[in-house]
CSV table of C-alpha atoms in Angstrom, one decimal:
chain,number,residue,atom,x,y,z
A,1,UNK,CA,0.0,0.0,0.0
A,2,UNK,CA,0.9,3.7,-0.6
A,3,UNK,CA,2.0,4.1,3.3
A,4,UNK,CA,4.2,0.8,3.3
A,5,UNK,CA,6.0,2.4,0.3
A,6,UNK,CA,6.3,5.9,1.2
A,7,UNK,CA,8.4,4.6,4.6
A,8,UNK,CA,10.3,2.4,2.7
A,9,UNK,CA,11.2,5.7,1.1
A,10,UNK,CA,11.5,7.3,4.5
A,11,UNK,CA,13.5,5.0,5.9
A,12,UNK,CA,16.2,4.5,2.8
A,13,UNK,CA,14.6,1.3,1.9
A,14,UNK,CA,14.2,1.4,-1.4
A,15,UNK,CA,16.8,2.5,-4.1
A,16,UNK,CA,16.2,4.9,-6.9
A,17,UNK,CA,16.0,3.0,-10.5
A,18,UNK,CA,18.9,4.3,-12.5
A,19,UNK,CA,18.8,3.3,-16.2
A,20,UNK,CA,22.1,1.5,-16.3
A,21,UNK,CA,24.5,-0.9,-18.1
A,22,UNK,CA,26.0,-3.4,-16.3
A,23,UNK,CA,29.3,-2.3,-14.3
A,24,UNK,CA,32.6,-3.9,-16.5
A,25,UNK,CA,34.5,-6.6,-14.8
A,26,UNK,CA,37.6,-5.2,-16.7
A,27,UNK,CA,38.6,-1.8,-17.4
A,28,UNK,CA,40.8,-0.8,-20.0
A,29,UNK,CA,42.6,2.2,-21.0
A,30,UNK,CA,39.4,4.4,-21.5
A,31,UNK,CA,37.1,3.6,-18.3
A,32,UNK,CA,33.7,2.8,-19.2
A,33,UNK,CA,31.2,4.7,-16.7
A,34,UNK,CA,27.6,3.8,-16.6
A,35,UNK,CA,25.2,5.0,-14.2
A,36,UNK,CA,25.8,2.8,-11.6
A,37,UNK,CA,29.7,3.5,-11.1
A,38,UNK,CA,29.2,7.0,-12.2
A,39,UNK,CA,29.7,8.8,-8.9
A,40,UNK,CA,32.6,6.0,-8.4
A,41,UNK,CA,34.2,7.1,-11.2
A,42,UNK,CA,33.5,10.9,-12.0
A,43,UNK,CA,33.1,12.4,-9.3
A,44,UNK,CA,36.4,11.8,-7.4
A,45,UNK,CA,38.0,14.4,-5.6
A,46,UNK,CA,41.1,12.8,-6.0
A,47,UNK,CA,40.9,12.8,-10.0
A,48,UNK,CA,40.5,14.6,-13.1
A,49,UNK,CA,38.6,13.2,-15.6
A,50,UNK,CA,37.8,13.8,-18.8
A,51,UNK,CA,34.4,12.1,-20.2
A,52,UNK,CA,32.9,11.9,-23.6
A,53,UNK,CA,29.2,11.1,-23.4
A,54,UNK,CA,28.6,9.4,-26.6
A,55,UNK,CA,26.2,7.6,-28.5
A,56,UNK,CA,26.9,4.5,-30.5
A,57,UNK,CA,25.3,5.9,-33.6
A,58,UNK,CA,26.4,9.2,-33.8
A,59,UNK,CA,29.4,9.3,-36.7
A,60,UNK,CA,31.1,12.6,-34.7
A,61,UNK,CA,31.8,10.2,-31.5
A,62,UNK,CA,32.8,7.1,-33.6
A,63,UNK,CA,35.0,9.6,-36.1
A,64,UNK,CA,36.1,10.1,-32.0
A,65,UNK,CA,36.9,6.6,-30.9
A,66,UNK,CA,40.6,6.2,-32.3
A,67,UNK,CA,41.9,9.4,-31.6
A,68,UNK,CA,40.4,8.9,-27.5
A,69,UNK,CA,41.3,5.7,-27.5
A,70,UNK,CA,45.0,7.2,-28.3
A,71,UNK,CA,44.8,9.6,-26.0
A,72,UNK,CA,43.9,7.3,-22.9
A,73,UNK,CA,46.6,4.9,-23.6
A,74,UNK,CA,49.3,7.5,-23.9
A,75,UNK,CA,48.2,9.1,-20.5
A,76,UNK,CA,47.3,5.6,-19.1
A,77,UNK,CA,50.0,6.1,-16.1
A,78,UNK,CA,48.9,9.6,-15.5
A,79,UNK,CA,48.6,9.7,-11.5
A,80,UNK,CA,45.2,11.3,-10.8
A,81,UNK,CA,43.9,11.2,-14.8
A,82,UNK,CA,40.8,9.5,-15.5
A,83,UNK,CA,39.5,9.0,-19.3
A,84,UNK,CA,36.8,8.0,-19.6
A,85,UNK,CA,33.5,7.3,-21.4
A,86,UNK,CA,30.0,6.7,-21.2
A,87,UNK,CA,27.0,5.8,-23.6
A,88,UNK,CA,24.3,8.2,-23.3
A,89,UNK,CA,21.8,6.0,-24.6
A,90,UNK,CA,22.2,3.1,-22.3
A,91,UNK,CA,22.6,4.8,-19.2
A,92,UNK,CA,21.1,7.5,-16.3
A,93,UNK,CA,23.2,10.9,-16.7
A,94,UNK,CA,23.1,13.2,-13.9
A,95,UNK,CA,21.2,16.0,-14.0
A,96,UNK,CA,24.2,18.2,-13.3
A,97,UNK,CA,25.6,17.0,-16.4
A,98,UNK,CA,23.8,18.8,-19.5
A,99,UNK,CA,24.2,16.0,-22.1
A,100,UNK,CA,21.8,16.5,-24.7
């Protein structure tokens, strides 16, 4: 009932539903991000990171890919660098991030 779910809110029951790909076991030069390791990931104090929010189809992000993909590996042992990437499509973005 509408009581029983409304504590559950109250109390930190429940968990918000995140549109989100599944979190990669293995991480390679260019960290994939999706909503669920998003805060994880971005949003270290620690880190600077650079993210492209892309979308598979768009022919501006894959003309993109090689030249990123470049990039990441030649700053891969960067202390305190992050590249990294997420699909727009398939996951949440924050609505502190303006990704249209």
């Amino acid at each position: 009932n509408l009581r029983a779910f409304v504590q559950k809110v109250v109390d930190g029951e429940l968990e918000a539903y995140l549109k989100s790909e599944d979190v990669p076991e293995t991480q390679g030069a260019v960290k994939v991000v999706v909503a669920k390791n998003f805060d994880e990931l971005v949003n270290d104090a620690e880190k600077d990171v650079l993210i492209e929010f892309y979308a598979p189809w768009c022919g501006h992000c894959k003309s993109l890919e090689p030249k990123y993909k470049e990039l990441a590996e030649r700053l891969e042992d960067s202390e305190g660098l992050v590249i990294a990437k997420m699909d727009a499509t398939a996951n949440d973005v924050p609505p502190t991030y303006s990704v249209s």
